[in-house]
Coordinates of C-alpha atoms and ligand atoms in Angstrom, one line a residue:
X1 CA 38.4 2.4 8.1
X2 CA 34.7 3.4 8.3
X3 CA 32.4 1.3 6.1
X4 CA 29.6 3.2 4.4
X5 CA 26.1 2.0 3.8
X6 CA 24.2 4.1 1.3
X7 CA 20.4 4.1 1.2
X8 CA 18.4 5.4 -1.8
X9 CA 14.8 6.4 -0.8
X10 CA 13.9 8.0 2.6
X11 CA 10.6 6.3 3.4
X12 CA 9.3 3.0 4.7
X13 CA 11.7 0.5 3.1
X14 CA 14.8 2.7 3.1
X15 CA 14.7 4.2 6.5
X16 CA 13.7 1.0 8.2
X17 CA 16.8 -0.6 6.6
X18 CA 18.9 2.4 7.8
X19 CA 17.5 2.3 11.3
X20 CA 18.0 -1.4 11.6
X21 CA 21.6 -1.1 10.4
X22 CA 22.3 1.6 12.9
X23 CA 20.8 -0.5 15.7
X24 CA 23.1 -3.3 14.8
X25 CA 26.2 -1.2 14.3
X26 CA 25.6 1.8 16.6
X27 CA 28.9 3.6 16.1
X28 CA 29.0 6.0 13.1
X29 CA 32.8 5.7 13.3
X30 CA 32.5 2.0 12.4
X31 CA 29.6 2.3 9.9
X32 CA 28.5 5.5 8.2
X33 CA 24.9 5.4 7.0
X34 CA 24.1 7.9 4.3
X35 CA 20.5 8.2 3.0
X36 CA 19.3 10.1 0.0
X37 CA 15.7 11.2 -0.5
X38 CA 14.6 13.4 -3.4
X39 CA 11.6 14.8 -1.5
X40 CA 11.4 17.0 1.6
X41 CA 9.9 14.4 3.9
X42 CA 11.2 11.2 5.4
X43 CA 9.5 8.2 7.1
X44 CA 6.0 9.5 6.4
X45 CA 2.8 7.5 6.3
X46 CA 1.4 7.6 2.8
X47 CA -1.3 5.4 4.3
X48 CA -2.5 8.3 6.3
X49 CA -2.9 10.7 3.3
X50 CA -6.6 10.0 2.8
X51 CA -7.3 10.9 6.5
X52 CA -5.3 14.1 6.2
X53 CA -7.2 15.0 3.1
X54 CA -10.5 14.2 4.8
X55 CA -9.4 16.4 7.8
X56 CA -9.6 13.5 10.3
X57 CA -5.9 14.2 10.8
X58 CA -5.4 17.9 11.0
X59 CA -1.7 18.4 10.5
X60 CA 0.6 16.8 7.8
X61 CA 3.4 16.6 10.4
X62 CA 1.4 14.1 12.3
X63 CA 1.9 11.7 9.4
X64 CA 5.7 11.9 9.8
X65 CA 7.1 9.1 12.0
X66 CA 10.6 10.5 11.9
X67 CA 11.8 13.8 10.5
X68 CA 15.2 14.2 8.7
X69 CA 16.7 15.8 11.9
X70 CA 15.4 13.0 14.0
X71 CA 17.2 10.6 11.7
X72 CA 20.4 12.7 12.0
X73 CA 20.1 12.6 15.7
X74 CA 20.1 8.9 15.5
X75 CA 23.3 8.8 13.6
X76 CA 22.1 8.6 10.0
X77 CA 23.4 11.2 7.5
X78 CA 20.0 12.1 6.0
X79 CA 20.1 14.2 2.8
X80 CA 16.7 15.3 1.7
X81 CA 16.1 17.0 -1.7
X82 CA 18.9 14.8 -3.1
X83 CA 18.2 12.5 -6.0
X84 CA 20.4 9.6 -6.8
X85 CA 20.7 9.6 -10.6
X86 CA 22.9 6.6 -11.2
X87 CA 24.4 3.6 -9.5
X88 CA 27.8 2.2 -10.5
X89 CA 27.9 -1.3 -9.0
X90 CA 31.5 -1.9 -10.3
X91 CA 33.0 1.3 -9.0
X92 CA 30.7 1.0 -5.9
X93 CA 29.4 4.5 -6.0
X94 CA 26.2 6.4 -6.6
X95 CA 25.8 9.7 -8.4
X96 CA 23.8 12.3 -6.4
X97 CA 22.1 15.4 -7.6
X98 CA 21.6 18.1 -5.0
X99 CA 18.2 19.5 -6.0
X100 CA 18.7 22.7 -3.9
X101 CA 22.2 23.6 -5.1
X102 CA 21.5 24.4 -8.8
X103 CA 22.0 20.9 -10.0
X104 CA 25.4 20.2 -8.4
X105 CA 26.3 16.5 -8.8
X106 CA 28.8 14.4 -6.9
X107 CA 29.8 10.7 -6.5
X108 CA 29.4 9.0 -3.2
X109 CA 31.1 5.6 -2.6
X110 CA 29.5 2.7 -0.8
X111 CA 30.5 -0.6 0.7
X112 CA 26.8 -1.6 0.9
X113 CA 23.8 -0.2 -0.9
X114 CA 20.0 -0.5 -0.2
X115 CA 17.7 0.5 -3.1
X116 CA 14.3 1.5 -1.7
X117 CA 13.0 3.8 -4.5
X118 CA 9.3 2.8 -4.0
X119 CA 6.8 2.9 -6.8
X120 CA 5.5 5.5 -9.3
X121 CA 1.8 6.1 -9.8
X122 CA 0.4 5.2 -13.2
X123 CA -0.4 8.3 -15.2
X124 CA -1.9 7.3 -18.6
X125 CA -1.2 9.5 -21.6
X126 CA -4.6 11.2 -21.6
X127 CA -5.2 14.7 -22.9
X128 CA -5.3 17.2 -20.1
X129 CA -3.8 15.0 -17.4
X130 CA -1.2 17.6 -16.5
X131 CA -3.9 20.4 -16.0
X132 CA -4.2 22.2 -12.7
X133 CA -6.7 20.4 -10.5
X134 CA -5.6 16.9 -11.5
X135 CA -3.9 15.4 -8.4
X136 CA -2.0 12.3 -7.5
X137 CA -1.7 11.0 -4.0
X138 CA 1.6 9.0 -3.9
X139 CA 3.7 11.2 -1.6
X140 CA 3.1 13.3 1.4
X141 CA 3.8 16.4 -0.8
X142 CA 1.0 15.2 -3.1
X143 CA -1.3 14.9 -0.1
X144 CA -0.4 18.3 1.1
X145 CA -1.0 19.9 -2.3
X146 CA -4.4 18.2 -2.6
X147 CA -5.5 19.3 0.9
X148 CA -4.3 22.9 0.3
X149 CA -6.3 23.0 -2.9
X150 CA -9.5 21.8 -1.1
X151 CA -9.0 24.2 1.8
X152 CA -8.3 27.2 -0.5
X153 CA -10.8 26.6 -3.3
X154 CA -13.6 24.6 -1.6
X155 CA -14.4 22.5 -4.7
X156 CA -18.0 21.4 -5.1
X157 CA -17.4 18.4 -7.3
X158 CA -14.6 15.8 -7.7
X159 CA -13.9 12.8 -9.9
X160 CA -11.8 10.0 -8.6
X161 CA -10.3 7.9 -11.4
X162 CA -9.6 4.3 -10.3
X163 CA -11.5 2.1 -8.0
X164 CA -8.7 0.4 -6.1
X165 CA -8.4 0.9 -2.3
X166 CA -6.6 4.2 -2.6
X167 CA -9.2 5.6 -5.0
X168 CA -11.9 4.4 -2.6
X169 CA -10.3 5.8 0.5
X170 CA -9.9 9.2 -1.3
X171 CA -13.5 9.1 -2.4
X172 CA -14.5 8.7 1.3
X173 CA -12.2 11.6 2.3
X174 CA -13.8 13.9 -0.3
X175 CA -17.3 12.9 0.8
X176 CA -16.3 13.9 4.3
X177 CA -15.2 17.3 3.0
X178 CA -18.8 17.6 1.6
X179 CA -17.7 17.3 -2.0
X180 CA -19.9 15.6 -4.6
X181 CA -17.9 12.6 -5.7
X182 CA -18.0 10.5 -8.9
X183 CA -15.7 7.5 -9.1
X184 CA -14.8 6.1 -12.5
X185 CA -13.5 2.5 -12.8
X186 CA -12.7 0.7 -16.0
X187 CA -13.5 -2.7 -14.6
X188 CA -17.0 -4.0 -13.7
X189 CA -16.4 -3.8 -9.9
X190 CA -14.5 -1.6 -7.4
X191 CA -11.6 -3.3 -5.7
X192 CA -10.6 -5.8 -8.3
X193 CA -8.6 -7.7 -5.6
X194 CA -11.9 -8.9 -4.2
X195 CA -14.2 -11.5 -5.8
X196 CA -17.2 -10.1 -7.7
X197 CA -19.7 -10.8 -5.0
X198 CA -17.7 -9.1 -2.3
X199 CA -16.9 -6.2 -4.7
X200 CA -20.6 -5.7 -5.1
X201 CA -20.9 -5.1 -1.4
X202 CA -18.3 -2.4 -1.7
X203 CA -20.1 -0.8 -4.6
X204 CA -23.3 -0.7 -2.5
X205 CA -21.4 0.9 0.4
X206 CA -20.0 3.6 -2.0
X207 CA -23.4 4.3 -3.5
X208 CA -24.9 4.4 0.0
X209 CA -22.8 7.4 0.9
X210 CA -23.8 9.1 -2.3
X211 CA -20.8 8.4 -4.6
X212 CA -21.8 8.4 -8.2
X213 CA -20.2 5.1 -9.2
X214 CA -19.4 4.6 -12.9
X215 CA -18.2 0.9 -13.4
X216 CA -17.0 -0.5 -16.6
X217 CA -16.3 3.0 -17.8
X218 CA -13.1 4.4 -19.3
X219 CA -11.7 7.9 -19.1
X220 CA -11.1 9.4 -22.6
X221 CA -9.9 12.9 -21.8
X222 CA -9.9 15.7 -19.3
X223 CA -11.6 18.9 -20.5
X224 CA -9.3 21.8 -19.8
X225 CA -9.8 25.6 -20.0
X226 CA -7.4 28.3 -18.9
X227 CA -5.0 25.4 -17.8
X228 CA -7.5 24.1 -15.3
X229 CA -9.5 20.8 -15.5
X230 CA -13.3 21.4 -16.0
X231 CA -14.6 18.0 -16.8
X232 CA -13.7 14.3 -17.2
X233 CA -14.8 12.9 -20.5
X234 CA -15.6 9.2 -20.2
X235 CA -17.0 6.7 -22.7
X236 CA -20.3 6.8 -20.8
X237 CA -20.8 10.5 -20.1
X238 CA -19.0 13.8 -19.4
X239 CA -18.6 14.6 -15.7
X240 CA -18.2 18.3 -14.9
X241 CA -15.7 18.7 -12.1
X242 CA -13.5 21.1 -10.1
X243 CA -11.0 18.4 -9.0
X244 CA -9.7 15.1 -10.2
X245 CA -7.8 12.6 -8.0
X246 CA -5.9 9.8 -9.7
X247 CA -5.7 6.4 -8.0
X248 CA -4.8 4.1 -10.9
X249 CA -2.2 2.0 -9.2
X250 CA 1.5 2.0 -9.2
X251 CA 4.5 0.3 -10.9
X252 CA 7.8 -0.3 -9.2
X253 CA 10.4 2.5 -9.6
X254 CA 13.2 0.4 -11.0
X255 CA 14.9 2.8 -13.5
X256 CA 18.1 3.2 -11.4
X257 CA 18.4 -0.5 -10.7
X258 CA 17.8 -1.4 -14.4
X259 CA 20.3 1.1 -15.6
X260 CA 22.9 -0.4 -13.2
X261 CA 22.1 -3.9 -14.7
X262 CA 20.6 -5.1 -11.4
X263 CA 18.3 -7.9 -12.3
X264 CA 14.6 -7.1 -12.7
X265 CA 12.1 -9.9 -12.0
X266 CA 9.3 -11.2 -14.3
X267 CA 6.7 -9.0 -12.6
X268 CA 8.7 -5.8 -13.1
X269 CA 10.2 -5.3 -9.6
X270 CA 13.8 -5.6 -8.6
X271 CA 14.5 -9.4 -8.1
X272 CA 15.9 -10.3 -4.7
X273 CA 16.5 -13.5 -2.8
X274 CA 14.8 -14.1 0.6
X275 CA 17.5 -12.0 2.3
X276 CA 16.5 -9.1 0.0
X277 CA 19.9 -9.3 -1.8
X278 CA 19.8 -8.3 -5.4
X279 CA 21.8 -9.8 -8.3
X280 CA 24.6 -7.3 -7.6
X281 CA 27.1 -8.1 -4.8
X282 CA 26.6 -6.0 -1.7
X283 CA 23.3 -4.4 -3.0
X284 CA 20.0 -5.0 -1.3
X285 CA 16.5 -3.8 -2.1
X286 CA 13.2 -3.4 -0.2
X287 CA 9.7 -2.0 -0.5
X288 CA 7.4 -1.2 -3.4
X289 CA 10.3 -1.4 -5.9
X290 CA 10.9 -5.1 -5.4
X291 CA 9.4 -8.3 -6.6
X292 CA 8.4 -10.7 -3.9
X293 CA 7.1 -14.2 -3.5
X294 CA 3.6 -15.3 -2.9
X295 CA 3.3 -18.2 -0.4
X296 CA 0.1 -19.6 -1.7
X297 CA 0.7 -19.4 -5.5
X298 CA 4.4 -20.1 -4.9
X299 CA 5.1 -17.5 -7.7
X300 CA 6.8 -14.2 -7.9
X301 CA 4.4 -11.3 -7.2
X302 CA 4.4 -7.6 -6.5
X303 CA 2.1 -6.1 -4.0
X304 CA 2.8 -2.5 -2.9
X305 CA 2.1 -2.3 0.8
X306 CA 3.7 -0.5 3.7
X307 CA 3.5 -3.7 5.8
X308 CA 5.8 -5.5 3.3
X309 CA 8.1 -2.5 2.9
X310 CA 8.9 -2.2 6.6
X311 CA 9.6 -5.9 7.0
X312 CA 11.7 -6.1 3.9
X313 CA 13.6 -2.9 5.0
X314 CA 14.3 -4.6 8.4
X315 CA 15.7 -7.7 6.6
X316 CA 17.8 -5.6 4.2
X317 CA 19.2 -3.6 7.2
X318 CA 20.2 -6.7 9.1
X319 CA 21.8 -8.4 6.1
X320 CA 23.6 -5.3 5.0
X321 CA 25.3 -5.3 8.4
X322 CA 26.4 -9.0 8.2
X323 CA 23.2 -10.7 9.5
X324 CA 21.2 -13.5 8.0
X325 CA 17.6 -12.5 8.2
X326 CA 14.9 -13.8 5.7
X327 CA 11.8 -12.2 4.4
X328 CA 9.3 -15.1 4.2
X329 CA 7.1 -13.8 1.4
X330 CA 3.5 -12.5 1.3
X331 CA -0.1 -13.5 1.1
X332 CA -1.6 -10.1 0.2
X333 CA -3.3 -9.3 3.4
X334 CA -4.9 -5.9 3.3
X335 CA -7.6 -3.9 5.0
X336 CA -9.4 -0.7 4.1
X337 CA -12.3 1.5 5.2
X338 CA -14.9 3.0 3.0
X339 CA -17.1 5.2 5.1
X340 CA -19.0 3.0 7.5
X341 CA -17.7 -0.2 5.8
X342 CA -14.5 -2.1 6.4
X343 CA -13.1 -4.3 3.7
X344 CA -10.4 -6.9 4.1
X345 CA -8.7 -9.7 2.1
X346 CA -6.0 -12.2 2.3
X347 CA -4.6 -15.1 0.3
X348 CA -6.5 -16.0 -2.8
X349 CA -10.1 -15.2 -3.7
X350 CA -12.1 -17.8 -5.6
X351 CA -11.2 -16.2 -9.0
X352 CA -7.5 -16.0 -8.1
X353 CA -7.5 -19.5 -6.8
X354 CA -8.9 -20.9 -10.0
X355 CA -6.4 -18.8 -12.0
X356 CA -3.6 -20.3 -9.9
X357 CA -4.8 -23.8 -10.8
X358 CA -6.5 -24.7 -7.5
X359 CA -9.7 -26.7 -7.5
X360 CA -11.3 -24.4 -4.9
X361 CA -14.6 -24.2 -3.0
X362 CA -15.9 -21.1 -1.3
X363 CA -18.4 -20.5 1.5
X364 CA -19.9 -17.1 2.3
X365 CA -21.9 -16.3 5.4
X366 CA -23.7 -13.2 6.7
X367 CA -23.5 -12.5 10.4
X368 CA -23.1 -9.6 12.8
X369 CA -20.0 -7.9 14.2
X370 CA -21.4 -8.3 17.8
X371 CA -24.1 -10.5 19.3
X372 CA -27.2 -9.6 17.3
X373 CA -29.0 -8.1 20.3
X374 CA -26.1 -6.0 21.4
X375 CA -26.2 -2.2 20.6
X376 CA -24.4 -1.3 17.4
X377 CA -24.1 -4.8 16.0
X378 CA -23.5 -4.4 12.3
X379 CA -23.7 -6.7 9.3
X380 CA -20.6 -8.6 8.3
X381 CA -20.1 -10.9 5.3
X382 CA -17.2 -13.4 5.4
X383 CA -16.1 -15.5 2.4
X384 CA -13.6 -18.3 2.8
X385 CA -11.9 -20.1 0.0
X386 CA -10.4 -23.6 0.4
X387 CA -8.9 -26.3 -1.7
X388 CA -11.4 -29.0 -2.5
X389 CA -10.4 -32.3 -0.9
X390 CA -7.6 -31.2 1.4
X391 CA -9.7 -28.4 2.9
X392 CA -6.7 -26.1 3.1
X393 CA -7.7 -22.5 3.5
X394 CA -6.4 -20.5 0.5
X395 CA -7.9 -17.1 1.3
X396 CA -10.6 -15.0 2.7
X397 CA -12.5 -11.7 2.2
X398 CA -14.6 -9.7 4.6
X399 CA -16.9 -6.7 4.2
X400 CA -18.8 -5.3 7.1
X401 CA -19.3 -2.6 9.7
X402 CA -17.0 -1.5 12.5
X403 CA -15.1 -4.5 14.0
X404 CA -15.3 -6.6 10.7
X405 CA -11.9 -6.0 9.0
X406 CA -9.3 -7.0 11.5
X407 CA -10.9 -10.5 11.7
X408 CA -9.0 -11.0 8.5
X409 CA -5.9 -11.5 10.6
X410 CA -7.3 -14.8 11.9
X411 CA -7.8 -15.9 8.2
X412 CA -4.3 -14.6 7.3
X413 CA -2.8 -16.7 10.1
X414 CA -4.7 -19.8 8.9
X415 CA -3.6 -19.2 5.3
X416 CA 0.0 -18.6 6.4
X417 CA 0.1 -21.8 8.4
X418 CA -1.7 -23.8 5.7
X419 CA -4.5 -24.7 8.1
X420 CA -7.6 -26.6 6.9
X421 CA -11.1 -25.3 7.3
X422 CA -11.6 -27.9 10.0
X423 CA -8.6 -26.7 11.9
X424 CA -9.9 -23.1 11.7
X425 CA -13.3 -24.3 12.9
X426 CA -11.6 -25.8 16.0
X427 CA -9.8 -22.6 16.9
X428 CA -10.5 -21.4 20.5
X429 CA -11.5 -17.8 19.6
X430 CA -12.8 -15.4 22.2
X431 CA -16.5 -14.5 22.6
X432 CA -18.6 -12.0 24.6
X433 CA -21.6 -10.2 23.2
X434 CA -19.9 -6.8 22.7
X435 CA -17.3 -8.3 20.4
X436 CA -19.0 -11.1 18.4
X437 CA -21.8 -13.6 18.1
X438 CA -21.1 -16.9 19.9
X439 CA -19.8 -18.3 16.7
X440 CA -17.4 -15.7 15.4
X441 CA -18.2 -14.9 11.8
X442 CA -14.9 -16.4 10.7
X443 CA -15.8 -19.7 12.5
X444 CA -19.2 -19.7 10.9
X445 CA -17.6 -19.4 7.5
X446 CA -15.3 -22.3 8.3
X447 CA -18.2 -24.3 9.6
X448 CA -20.1 -23.8 6.4
X449 CA -17.1 -25.0 4.4
X450 CA -16.8 -28.1 6.6
X451 CA -20.5 -28.9 7.3
X452 CA -22.0 -27.4 4.1
X453 CA -25.4 -25.8 4.2
Ligands
FAD501 C1 -2.6 7.0 -0.4 C2 -1.9 5.8 0.0 C3 -2.5 5.0 1.0 C4 -1.8 3.8 1.4 N1 -2.4 3.0 2.4 C5 -1.8 1.9 2.8 C6 -2.3 1.1 3.8 O1 -3.3 1.5 4.4 N2 -1.6 0.0 4.2 C7 -0.4 -0.4 3.6 O2 0.1 -1.4 4.0 N3 0.1 0.3 2.6 C8 -0.5 1.5 2.2 N4 0.0 2.2 1.2 C9 1.2 1.8 0.5 C10 2.5 2.2 1.3 O3 2.4 3.6 1.5 C11 3.7 1.8 0.5 O4 3.7 0.4 0.2 C12 5.0 2.2 1.2 O5 5.1 3.6 1.4 C13 6.2 1.7 0.4 O6 7.4 2.2 1.0 P1 8.7 2.3 0.1 O7 9.7 2.9 1.0 O8 9.0 1.1 -0.6 O9 8.3 3.4 -1.0 P2 7.9 4.9 -0.9 O10 7.1 5.1 0.3 O11 7.3 5.2 -2.2 O12 9.3 5.6 -0.7 C14 10.2 5.6 -1.7 C15 11.0 7.0 -1.6 O13 12.1 6.9 -2.4 C16 12.3 8.2 -3.0 N5 13.1 8.1 -4.2 C17 12.7 7.4 -5.3 N6 13.7 7.4 -6.2 C18 14.7 8.2 -5.6 C19 16.0 8.6 -6.1 N7 16.4 8.2 -7.3 N8 16.8 9.3 -5.3 C20 16.3 9.7 -4.0 N9 15.1 9.3 -3.6 C21 14.3 8.6 -4.4 C22 10.9 8.7 -3.2 O14 10.8 10.1 -3.2 C23 10.1 8.2 -2.0 O15 10.0 9.1 -0.9 C24 -0.6 3.4 0.8 C25 0.0 4.2 -0.2 C26 -0.7 5.4 -0.6 C27 -0.1 6.2 -1.7

């Protein structure tokens, strides 16, 4: 008899699991893989939305890694515009609503199930938030709607609400569309995942490209007339606008799992073991909907990134087909670009290290992305955080011009392997003038930690 693996959610986590399962059990007569996605698109890059909105990428299709028909050609029964409305772990079935067929529902049985429902963007209960002209950017459909609005209406002014990396990337895109942008952030710095000193560099970069940055400012209401947003009312001032983009962060989409009494972890994501198995027998979960484990704090955490979703999906797909793969946890490595500046972080910042109970020291250096005399050498600031005494590198943050950000991967590797600053200092990294100064900026930061000064 054919086994059936059902996958809920047709993007990074879900479809990586489905593809991996198909790779391991290629015969659809042996294992049927049935995936449900409530939207129209599958396997799309939400990460590319800012560049599509900014017209650096011209076609939305270019952000789709695998279309529904490509999945079908690879032996996955892909159902788009189908929403799973309930999971019955005892009867081993899901209830599916066909969004195109006038609300027809049916039950589909499973032997194994992967929950990959992603995350939902925060939408605070603020007057006017549902008005025309207020856009989210969570799904490709959201990105398309925003781009169509910009192309059709040529807005002059926009307000981005939220200063996380998504808000910042969208601010950049809107600047590139020659729109006057104001960015409102409740906290005192943009990118709260950075330490204050590094966040200040990001603030300078934003202001440098003309973004009107309102920090420590809360949104109170959206002024609406004729159903359309006209202004954002903040506790500092009112910002007239033609367009609002929300980038307020996300929370895991766990409604289905919770209703099925699948255990939810302390951070609000679906709890899994290292094999991505949930508390329910034969049910795995992957991606933004899950809680994961931080290798430095050794505590549960939840960090919504495509990098994690893909790796977790792979593990879920292997284990749902009888394998024994493990997801090793995360250290929160992320990069972003805000106009000419690149921003990166990994592990713990100084503030986070203190909050996690580490006695930490930090060293910050300023250097250049290439040899100082080489054309287009740009500034780069590297901050490394280490445990006092042992010298173990706990994290790092980088802000700088082109060529700066991916240096974070050296730091990430060091944090991952629990290397000390002295060991980092001894790394045999490459050097030639077009790529770095003789002392790579990461080595210079490690040297400052070790030698002081
Ligand atoms: C604008 C933007 C930029 C980003 N940039 C980066 C980046 O540069 N680097 C990075 O690592 N990450 C980035 N991310 C995050 C990354 O996109 C997510 O971490 C990743 O998409 C998570 O994959 P997922 O499969 O867990 O969830 P999602 O991509 O959210 O997919 C979940 C899918 O499940 C579907 N679904 C949910 N419930 C149901 C249901 N009941 N029935 C059927 N279908 C359902 C949803 O429609 C959705 O398509 C960015 C995200 C955004 C929004």
